[in-house]
Coordinates of C-alpha atoms and ligand atoms in Angstrom, one line a residue:
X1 CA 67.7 -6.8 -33.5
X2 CA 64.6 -9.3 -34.2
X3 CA 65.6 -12.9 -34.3
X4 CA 65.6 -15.1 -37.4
X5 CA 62.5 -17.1 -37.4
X6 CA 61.5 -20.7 -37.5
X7 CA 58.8 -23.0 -38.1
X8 CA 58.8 -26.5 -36.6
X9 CA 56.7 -29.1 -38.8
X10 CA 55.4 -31.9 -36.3
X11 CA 53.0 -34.8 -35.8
X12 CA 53.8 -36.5 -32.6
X13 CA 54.8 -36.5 -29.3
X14 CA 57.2 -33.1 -30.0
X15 CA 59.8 -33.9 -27.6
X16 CA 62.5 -32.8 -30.0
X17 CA 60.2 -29.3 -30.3
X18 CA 60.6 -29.7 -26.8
X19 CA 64.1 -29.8 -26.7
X20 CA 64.1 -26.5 -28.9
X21 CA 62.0 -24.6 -27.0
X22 CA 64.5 -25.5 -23.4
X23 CA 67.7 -24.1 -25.6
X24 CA 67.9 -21.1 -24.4
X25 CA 70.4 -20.0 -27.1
X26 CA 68.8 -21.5 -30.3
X27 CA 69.9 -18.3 -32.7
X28 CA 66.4 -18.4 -33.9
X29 CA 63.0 -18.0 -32.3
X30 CA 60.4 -20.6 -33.3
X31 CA 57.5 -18.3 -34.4
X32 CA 54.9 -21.5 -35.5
X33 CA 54.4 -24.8 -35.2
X34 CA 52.6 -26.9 -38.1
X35 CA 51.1 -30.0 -37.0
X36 CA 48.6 -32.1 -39.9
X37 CA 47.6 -34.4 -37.1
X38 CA 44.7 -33.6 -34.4
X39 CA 45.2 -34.4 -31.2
X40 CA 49.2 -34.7 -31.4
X41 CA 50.7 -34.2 -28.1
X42 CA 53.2 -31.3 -30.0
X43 CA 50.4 -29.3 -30.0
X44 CA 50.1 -29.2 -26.5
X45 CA 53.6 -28.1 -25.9
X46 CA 53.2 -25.3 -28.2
X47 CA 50.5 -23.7 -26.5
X48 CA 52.0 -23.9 -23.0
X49 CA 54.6 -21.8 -24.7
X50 CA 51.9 -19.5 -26.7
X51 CA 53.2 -20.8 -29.7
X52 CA 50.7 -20.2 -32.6
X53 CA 49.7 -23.4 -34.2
X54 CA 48.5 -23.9 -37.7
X55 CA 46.6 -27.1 -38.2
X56 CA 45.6 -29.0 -41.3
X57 CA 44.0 -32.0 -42.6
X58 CA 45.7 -32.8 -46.1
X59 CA 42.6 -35.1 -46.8
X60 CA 40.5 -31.6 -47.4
X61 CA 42.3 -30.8 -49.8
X62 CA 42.6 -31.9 -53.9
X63 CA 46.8 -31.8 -54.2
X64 CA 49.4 -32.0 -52.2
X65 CA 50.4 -28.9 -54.0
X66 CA 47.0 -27.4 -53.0
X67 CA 47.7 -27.6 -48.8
X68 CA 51.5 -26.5 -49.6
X69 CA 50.7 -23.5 -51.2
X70 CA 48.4 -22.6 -48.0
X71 CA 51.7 -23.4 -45.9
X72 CA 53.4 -21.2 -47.8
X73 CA 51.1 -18.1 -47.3
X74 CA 50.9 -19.3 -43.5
X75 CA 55.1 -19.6 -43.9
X76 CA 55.8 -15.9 -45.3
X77 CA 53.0 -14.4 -43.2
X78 CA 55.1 -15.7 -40.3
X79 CA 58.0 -14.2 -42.1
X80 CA 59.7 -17.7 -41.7
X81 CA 62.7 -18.3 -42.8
X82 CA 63.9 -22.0 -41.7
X83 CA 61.6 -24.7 -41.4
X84 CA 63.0 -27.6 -38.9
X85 CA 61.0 -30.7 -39.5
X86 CA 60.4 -33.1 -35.8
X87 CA 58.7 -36.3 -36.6
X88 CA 56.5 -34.8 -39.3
X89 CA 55.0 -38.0 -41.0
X90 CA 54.6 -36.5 -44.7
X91 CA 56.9 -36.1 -48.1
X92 CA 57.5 -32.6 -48.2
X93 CA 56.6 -31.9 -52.0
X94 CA 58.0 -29.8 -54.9
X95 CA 56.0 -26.7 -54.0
X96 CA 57.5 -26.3 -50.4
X97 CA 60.5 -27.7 -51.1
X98 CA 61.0 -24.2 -53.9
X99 CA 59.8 -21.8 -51.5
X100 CA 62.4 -23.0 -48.7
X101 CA 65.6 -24.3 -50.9
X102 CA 68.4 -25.5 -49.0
X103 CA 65.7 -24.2 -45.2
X104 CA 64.0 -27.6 -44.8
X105 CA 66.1 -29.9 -42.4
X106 CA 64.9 -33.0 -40.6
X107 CA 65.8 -35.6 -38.0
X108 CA 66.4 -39.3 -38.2
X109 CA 66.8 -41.7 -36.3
X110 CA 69.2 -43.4 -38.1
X111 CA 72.4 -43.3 -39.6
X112 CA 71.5 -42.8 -43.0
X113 CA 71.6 -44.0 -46.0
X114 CA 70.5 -47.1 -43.2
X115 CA 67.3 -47.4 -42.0
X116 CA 65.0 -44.5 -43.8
X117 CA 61.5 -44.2 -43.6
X118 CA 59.2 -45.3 -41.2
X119 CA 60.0 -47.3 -38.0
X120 CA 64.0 -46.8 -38.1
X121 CA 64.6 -47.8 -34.4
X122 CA 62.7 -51.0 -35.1
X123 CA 64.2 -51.2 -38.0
X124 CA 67.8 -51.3 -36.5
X125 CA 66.7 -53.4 -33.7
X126 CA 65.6 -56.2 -35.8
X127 CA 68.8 -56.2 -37.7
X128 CA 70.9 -56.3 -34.9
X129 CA 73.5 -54.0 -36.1
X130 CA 75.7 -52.9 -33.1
X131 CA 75.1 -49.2 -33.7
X132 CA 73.2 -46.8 -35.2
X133 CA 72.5 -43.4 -34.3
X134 CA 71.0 -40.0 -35.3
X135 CA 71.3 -37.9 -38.6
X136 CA 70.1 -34.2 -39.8
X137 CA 69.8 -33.3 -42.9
X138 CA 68.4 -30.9 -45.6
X139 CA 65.1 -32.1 -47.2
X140 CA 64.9 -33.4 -51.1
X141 CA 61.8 -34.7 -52.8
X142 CA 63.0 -38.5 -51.4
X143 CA 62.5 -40.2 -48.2
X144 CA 64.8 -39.4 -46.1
X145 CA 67.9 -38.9 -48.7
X146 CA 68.4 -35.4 -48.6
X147 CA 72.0 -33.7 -48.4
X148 CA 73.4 -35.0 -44.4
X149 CA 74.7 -32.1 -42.3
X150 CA 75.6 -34.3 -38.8
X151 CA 75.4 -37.4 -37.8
X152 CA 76.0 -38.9 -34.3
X153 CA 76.8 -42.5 -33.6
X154 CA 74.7 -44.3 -30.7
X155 CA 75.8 -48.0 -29.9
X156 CA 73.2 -50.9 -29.3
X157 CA 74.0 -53.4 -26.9
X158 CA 73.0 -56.8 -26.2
X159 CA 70.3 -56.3 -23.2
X160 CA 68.8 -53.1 -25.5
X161 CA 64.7 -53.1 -26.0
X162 CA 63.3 -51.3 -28.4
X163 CA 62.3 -49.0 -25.4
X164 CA 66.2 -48.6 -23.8
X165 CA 67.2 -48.1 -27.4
X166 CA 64.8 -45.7 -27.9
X167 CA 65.4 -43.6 -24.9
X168 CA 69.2 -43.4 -26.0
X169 CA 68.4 -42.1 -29.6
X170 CA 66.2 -39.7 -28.2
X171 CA 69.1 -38.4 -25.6
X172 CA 71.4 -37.5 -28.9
X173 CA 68.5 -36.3 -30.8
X174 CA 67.6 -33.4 -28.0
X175 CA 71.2 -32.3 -27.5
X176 CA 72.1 -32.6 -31.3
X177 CA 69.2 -31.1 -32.7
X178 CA 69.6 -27.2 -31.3
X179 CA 73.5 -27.8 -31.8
X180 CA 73.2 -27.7 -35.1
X181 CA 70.4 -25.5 -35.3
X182 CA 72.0 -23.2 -34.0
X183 CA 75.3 -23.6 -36.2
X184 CA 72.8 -23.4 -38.9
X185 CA 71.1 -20.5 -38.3
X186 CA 74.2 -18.7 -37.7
X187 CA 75.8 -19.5 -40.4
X188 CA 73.3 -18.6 -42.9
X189 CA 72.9 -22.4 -44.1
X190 CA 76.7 -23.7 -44.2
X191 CA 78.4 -25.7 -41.5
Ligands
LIG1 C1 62.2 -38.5 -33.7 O1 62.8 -39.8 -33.4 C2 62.7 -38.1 -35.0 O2 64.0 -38.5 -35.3 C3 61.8 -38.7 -36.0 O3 60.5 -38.7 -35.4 C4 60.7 -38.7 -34.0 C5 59.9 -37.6 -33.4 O4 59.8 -37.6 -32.0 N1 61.8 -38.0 -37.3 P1 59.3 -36.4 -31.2 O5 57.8 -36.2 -31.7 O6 60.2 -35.2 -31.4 O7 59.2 -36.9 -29.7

């Protein structure tokens, strides 16, 4: 039987893509990767594994409607059926957001509601809170405020850097992410 299949939406480094493609028992196989930024060191990764790539620049095109309907066609050509966002830098818009309803899940690195957007390690950091941590959830038309599915505390101590605190958020990100995944996948969407 043919696995269900993923895309992973990414703009960075893609260690958490990374950390998908090591789990050996994922329940899925990620079929794509979507990257809207040249040069990103995910896109690397994904060809070492002969994972096809799609690129785009959103500045080519009119709407952000106008680059998600290509994604889409890209998305059901692939025959995609979950879409696991890994530091992708962009609002997912209305268009997307229909075509995958209740399939669009990202990672934090925060403990949300605290901390969304941009810079959330920093942004923890700076306000000294003793812990933060990691959260996954499904995707809404907001910033990071989307329905949460797990969330994993990570605790901040008194000699952390932004680096050492870093490193530690990352560690829960690369075990948690596939967890749940996987838990996902399996069960069609509900934990
Ligand atoms: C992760 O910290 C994730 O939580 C956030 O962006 C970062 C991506 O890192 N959304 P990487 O590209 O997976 O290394």
């Amino acid at each position: 039987m043919s696995r269900v299949k993923a895309a992973v939406f990414a703009s960075g480094a893609g260690s958490n893509f990374q950390a998908m493609l090591d789990e050996s028992d994922l329940a899925c196989e990620i079929v794509l990767l979507i990257c809207d930024r040249p040069g990103a060191a995910v896109i690397e990764r994904a060809r070492k594994h002969q994972i096809p790539v799609y690129q785009f620049d959103p500045k080519q095109y009119a709407t952000k409607e106008a680059y998600e309907r290509e994604l889409v066609t890209v998305l059901k050509k692939a025959r995609v059926e979950w879409i696991f966002l890994a530091g992708y830098m962009r609002i997912v818009g209305s268009y997307l957001l229909h075509a995958y309803q209740g399939k669009i899940v990202n990672i934090h690195p925060s403990l949300l509601p605290d901390f969304p957007g941009k810079d959330a390690i920093t942004q923890a950091f700076a306000a000294k809170v003793d812990k933060t941590g990691v959260t996954i959830h499904f995707i809404d038309e907001g910033i990071d405020t989307g329905p949460i599915i797990a969330q994993q505390t990570v605790d901040m101590y008194p000699d952390d850097t932004i680096r050492s605190l870093t490193k530690r958020i990352q560690q829960v990100e690369h075990k948690l992410y596939p967890k749940i995944i996987k838990q996902l996948v399996q069960n069609e969407g509900e934990l």
